[in-house]
Coordinates of C-alpha atoms in Angstrom, one line a residue:
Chain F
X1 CA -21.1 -0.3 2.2
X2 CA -17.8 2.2 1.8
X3 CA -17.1 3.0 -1.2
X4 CA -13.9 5.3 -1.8
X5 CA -13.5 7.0 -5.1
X6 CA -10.2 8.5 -6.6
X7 CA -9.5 10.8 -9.6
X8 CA -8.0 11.3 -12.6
X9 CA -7.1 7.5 -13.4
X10 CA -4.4 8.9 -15.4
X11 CA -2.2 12.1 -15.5
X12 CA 0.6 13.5 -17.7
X13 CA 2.3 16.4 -16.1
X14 CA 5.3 18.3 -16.7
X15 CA 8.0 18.8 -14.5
X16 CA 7.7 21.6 -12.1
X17 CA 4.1 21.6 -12.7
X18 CA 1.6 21.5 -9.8
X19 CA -0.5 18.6 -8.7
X20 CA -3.9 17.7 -6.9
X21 CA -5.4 14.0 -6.4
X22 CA -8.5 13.8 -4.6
X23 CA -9.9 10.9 -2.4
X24 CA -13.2 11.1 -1.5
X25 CA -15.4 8.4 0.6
X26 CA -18.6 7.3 1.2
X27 CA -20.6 5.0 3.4
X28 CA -18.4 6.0 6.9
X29 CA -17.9 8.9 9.4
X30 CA -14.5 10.1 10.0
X31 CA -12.4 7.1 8.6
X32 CA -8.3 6.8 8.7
X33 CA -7.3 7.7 5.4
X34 CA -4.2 6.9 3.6
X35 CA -2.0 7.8 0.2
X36 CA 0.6 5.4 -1.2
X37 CA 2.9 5.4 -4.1
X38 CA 3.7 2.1 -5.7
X39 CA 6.3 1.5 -8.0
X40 CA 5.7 -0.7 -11.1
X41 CA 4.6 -4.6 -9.8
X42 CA 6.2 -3.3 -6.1
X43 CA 5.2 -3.0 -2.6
X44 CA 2.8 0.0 -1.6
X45 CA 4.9 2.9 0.5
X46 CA 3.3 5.0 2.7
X47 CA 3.3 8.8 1.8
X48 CA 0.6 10.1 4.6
X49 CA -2.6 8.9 6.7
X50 CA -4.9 11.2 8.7
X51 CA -7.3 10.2 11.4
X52 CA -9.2 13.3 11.5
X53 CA -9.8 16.9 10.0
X54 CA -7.0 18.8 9.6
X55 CA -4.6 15.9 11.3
X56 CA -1.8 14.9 9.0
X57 CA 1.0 12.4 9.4
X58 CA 3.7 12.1 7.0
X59 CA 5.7 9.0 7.0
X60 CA 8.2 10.1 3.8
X61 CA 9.7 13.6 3.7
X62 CA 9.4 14.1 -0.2
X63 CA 7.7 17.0 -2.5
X64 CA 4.5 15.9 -1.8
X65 CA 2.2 17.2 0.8
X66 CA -1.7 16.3 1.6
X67 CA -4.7 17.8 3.5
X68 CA -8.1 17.0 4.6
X69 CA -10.4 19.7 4.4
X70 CA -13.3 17.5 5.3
X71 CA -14.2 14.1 6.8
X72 CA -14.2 12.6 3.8
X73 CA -12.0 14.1 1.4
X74 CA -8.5 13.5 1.5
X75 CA -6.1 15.5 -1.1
X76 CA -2.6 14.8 -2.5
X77 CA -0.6 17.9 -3.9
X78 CA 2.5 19.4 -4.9
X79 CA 3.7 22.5 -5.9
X80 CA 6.1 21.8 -8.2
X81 CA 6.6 18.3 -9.5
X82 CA 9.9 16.2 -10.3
X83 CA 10.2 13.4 -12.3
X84 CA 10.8 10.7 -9.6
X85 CA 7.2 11.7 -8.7
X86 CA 5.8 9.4 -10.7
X87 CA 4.2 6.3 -9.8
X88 CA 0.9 4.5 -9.5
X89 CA -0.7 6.5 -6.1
X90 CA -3.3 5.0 -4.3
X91 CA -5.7 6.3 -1.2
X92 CA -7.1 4.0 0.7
X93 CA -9.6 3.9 3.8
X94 CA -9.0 1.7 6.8
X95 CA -11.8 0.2 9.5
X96 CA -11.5 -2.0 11.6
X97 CA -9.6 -4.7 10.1
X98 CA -10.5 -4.1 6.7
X99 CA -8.5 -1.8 4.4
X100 CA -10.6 -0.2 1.2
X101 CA -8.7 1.2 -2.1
X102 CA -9.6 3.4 -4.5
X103 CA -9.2 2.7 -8.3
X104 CA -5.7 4.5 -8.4
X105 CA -4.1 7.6 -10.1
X106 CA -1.6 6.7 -12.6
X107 CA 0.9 9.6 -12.5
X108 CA 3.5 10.3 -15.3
X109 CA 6.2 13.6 -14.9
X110 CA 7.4 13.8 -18.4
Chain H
X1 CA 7.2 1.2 12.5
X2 CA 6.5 -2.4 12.3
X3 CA 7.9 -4.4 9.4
X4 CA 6.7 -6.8 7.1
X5 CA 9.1 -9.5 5.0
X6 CA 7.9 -10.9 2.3
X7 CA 8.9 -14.0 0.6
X8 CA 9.8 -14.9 -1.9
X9 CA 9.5 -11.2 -3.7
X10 CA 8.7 -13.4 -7.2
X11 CA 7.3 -16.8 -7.9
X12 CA 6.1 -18.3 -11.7
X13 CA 4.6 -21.6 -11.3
X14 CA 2.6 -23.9 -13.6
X15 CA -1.3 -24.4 -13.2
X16 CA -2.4 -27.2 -11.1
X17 CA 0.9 -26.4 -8.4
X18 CA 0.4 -25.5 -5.1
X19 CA 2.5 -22.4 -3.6
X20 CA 3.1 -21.2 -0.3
X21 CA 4.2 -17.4 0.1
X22 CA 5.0 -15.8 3.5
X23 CA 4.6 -12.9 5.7
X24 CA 7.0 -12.1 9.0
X25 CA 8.1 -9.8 11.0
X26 CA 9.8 -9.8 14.6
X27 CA 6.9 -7.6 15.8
X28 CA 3.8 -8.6 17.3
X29 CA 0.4 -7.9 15.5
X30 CA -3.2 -7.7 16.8
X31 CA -4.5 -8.5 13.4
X32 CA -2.9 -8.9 9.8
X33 CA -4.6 -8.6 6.7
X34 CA -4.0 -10.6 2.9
X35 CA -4.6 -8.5 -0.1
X36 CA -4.5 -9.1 -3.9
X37 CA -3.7 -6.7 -6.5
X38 CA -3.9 -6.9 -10.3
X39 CA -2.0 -4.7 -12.5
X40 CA -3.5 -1.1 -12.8
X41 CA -5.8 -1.4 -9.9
X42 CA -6.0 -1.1 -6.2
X43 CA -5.5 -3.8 -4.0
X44 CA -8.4 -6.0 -2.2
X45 CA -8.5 -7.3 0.9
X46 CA -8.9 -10.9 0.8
X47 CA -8.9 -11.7 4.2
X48 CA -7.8 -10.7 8.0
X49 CA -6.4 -13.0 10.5
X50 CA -6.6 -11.8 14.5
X51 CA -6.1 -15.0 16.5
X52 CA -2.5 -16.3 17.0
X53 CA -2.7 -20.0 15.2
X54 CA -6.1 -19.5 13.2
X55 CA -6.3 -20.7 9.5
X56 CA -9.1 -19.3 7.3
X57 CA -9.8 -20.6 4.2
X58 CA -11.4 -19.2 1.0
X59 CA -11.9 -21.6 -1.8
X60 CA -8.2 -22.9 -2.9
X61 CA -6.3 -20.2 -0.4
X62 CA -5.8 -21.2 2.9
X63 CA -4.5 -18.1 5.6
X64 CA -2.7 -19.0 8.2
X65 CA -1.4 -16.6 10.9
X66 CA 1.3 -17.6 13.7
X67 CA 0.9 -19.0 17.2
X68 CA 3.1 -15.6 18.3
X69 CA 0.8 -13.0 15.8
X70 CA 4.4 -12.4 14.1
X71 CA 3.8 -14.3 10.7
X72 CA 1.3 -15.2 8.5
X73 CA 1.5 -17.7 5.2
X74 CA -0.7 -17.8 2.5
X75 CA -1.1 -21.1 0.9
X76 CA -2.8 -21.7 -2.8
X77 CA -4.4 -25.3 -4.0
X78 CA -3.8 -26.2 -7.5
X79 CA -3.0 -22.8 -8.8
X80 CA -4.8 -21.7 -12.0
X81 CA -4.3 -18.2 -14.2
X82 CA -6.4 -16.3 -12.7
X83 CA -4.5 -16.5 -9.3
X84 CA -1.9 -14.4 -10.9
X85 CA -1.3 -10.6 -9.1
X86 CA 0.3 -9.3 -6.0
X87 CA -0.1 -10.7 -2.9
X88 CA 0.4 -7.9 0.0
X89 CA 0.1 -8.3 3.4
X90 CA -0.3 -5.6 5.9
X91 CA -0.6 -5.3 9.4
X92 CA -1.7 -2.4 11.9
X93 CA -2.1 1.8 10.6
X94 CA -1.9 -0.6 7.1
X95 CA 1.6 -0.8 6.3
X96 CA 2.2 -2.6 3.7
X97 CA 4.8 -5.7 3.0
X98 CA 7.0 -5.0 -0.2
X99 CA 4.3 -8.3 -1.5
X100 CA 5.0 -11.7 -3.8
X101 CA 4.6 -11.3 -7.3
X102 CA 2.8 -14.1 -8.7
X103 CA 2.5 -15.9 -12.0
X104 CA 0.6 -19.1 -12.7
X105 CA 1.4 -20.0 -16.5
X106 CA -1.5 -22.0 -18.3

């Protein structure tokens, strides 16, 4: 079965600092991957998704951006981080009509 | 991008109520999925619809996507405590309604 796993669980950063989330999955050969930020009890927005190696598609201009080095490894960053950064981020891997989350990164720019 | 209203954004309700929340759009979707969330962790998928008019059930929750593939509703039996979380539906590329936050007081 997939699995997808996501680290830290939580992060204290200070503004201006940088910032890497990985996503990485098992169990599947090049999946759709997606990040999303989620405000507190809110709706999931959609920051990127990639369908391949190197292909990136960014549905928010923001200060984030994200790559995908490898098939299954899907990375978050920013080099220099505000407060309104912070948020509850979430990747997630998408089949064929099933969607598969990873455990979250709870992100605080103090 | 396709977009996905969700209604009503809150509901609290009593155990042993039923609820109905709801899902629509004006665009057309080959397949739409229900997820749950509790607080702190990522959401589950908890079911997908494809065909225009089917119902699928699981237990108390009954899923019911439109005739025209534009809506779906989710409908909950005698709700009880541990129904409580976000309900998220999402439709193609998974995006994501804004959800119905949900509350079933013991």
């Amino acid at each position: 079965s997939q699995t997808i796993h996501q680290w830290p669980a939580t992060l204290v950063q200070p503004v201006g600092s940088p910032l890497s989330l990985e996503c990485t999955v098992e169990g599947t050969s090049n999946p759709n991957l997606y990040w999303y930020r989620q405000a507190a009890g809110r709706g999931l927005q959609l920051l990127f998704y990639s369908v391949g190696i190197g292909q990136i598609s960014s549905e928010v201009p923001q200060n984030l951006s994200a790559s995908r080095p490898q098939d299954r490894q899907f990375i978050l960053s920013s080099k220099k981080l505000l407060l309104s950064d912070s948020g509850f981020y979430l990747c997630a891997w998408a089949g064929q009509m099933i969607g598969v989350f990873g455990s979250g990164t709870r992100l605080t720019v103090v | 991008t396709q977009l996905l209203e969700q209604s009503p954004q809150f509901l609290s309700i009593q155990e042993g109520e039923n609820l109905t929340v709801y899902c629509n759009s004006s665009s057309v979707f080959s397949s739409l999925q229900w997820y749950r969330q509790e607080p702190g962790e990522g959401p589950v998928l908890l079911v997908t619809v494809v065909t225009g008019g089917e119902v699928k059930k699981l237990k108390r929750l009954t899923f019911q996507f439109g005739d025209a593939r534009k809506d779906s509703s989710l409908h909950i039996t005698a709700a009880q405590p541990g129904d409580t979380g976000l309900y998220l539906c999402a439709g193609e590329k998974l995006v994501f309604g804004k959800g119905t936050k949900l509350t079933v007081n013991p």
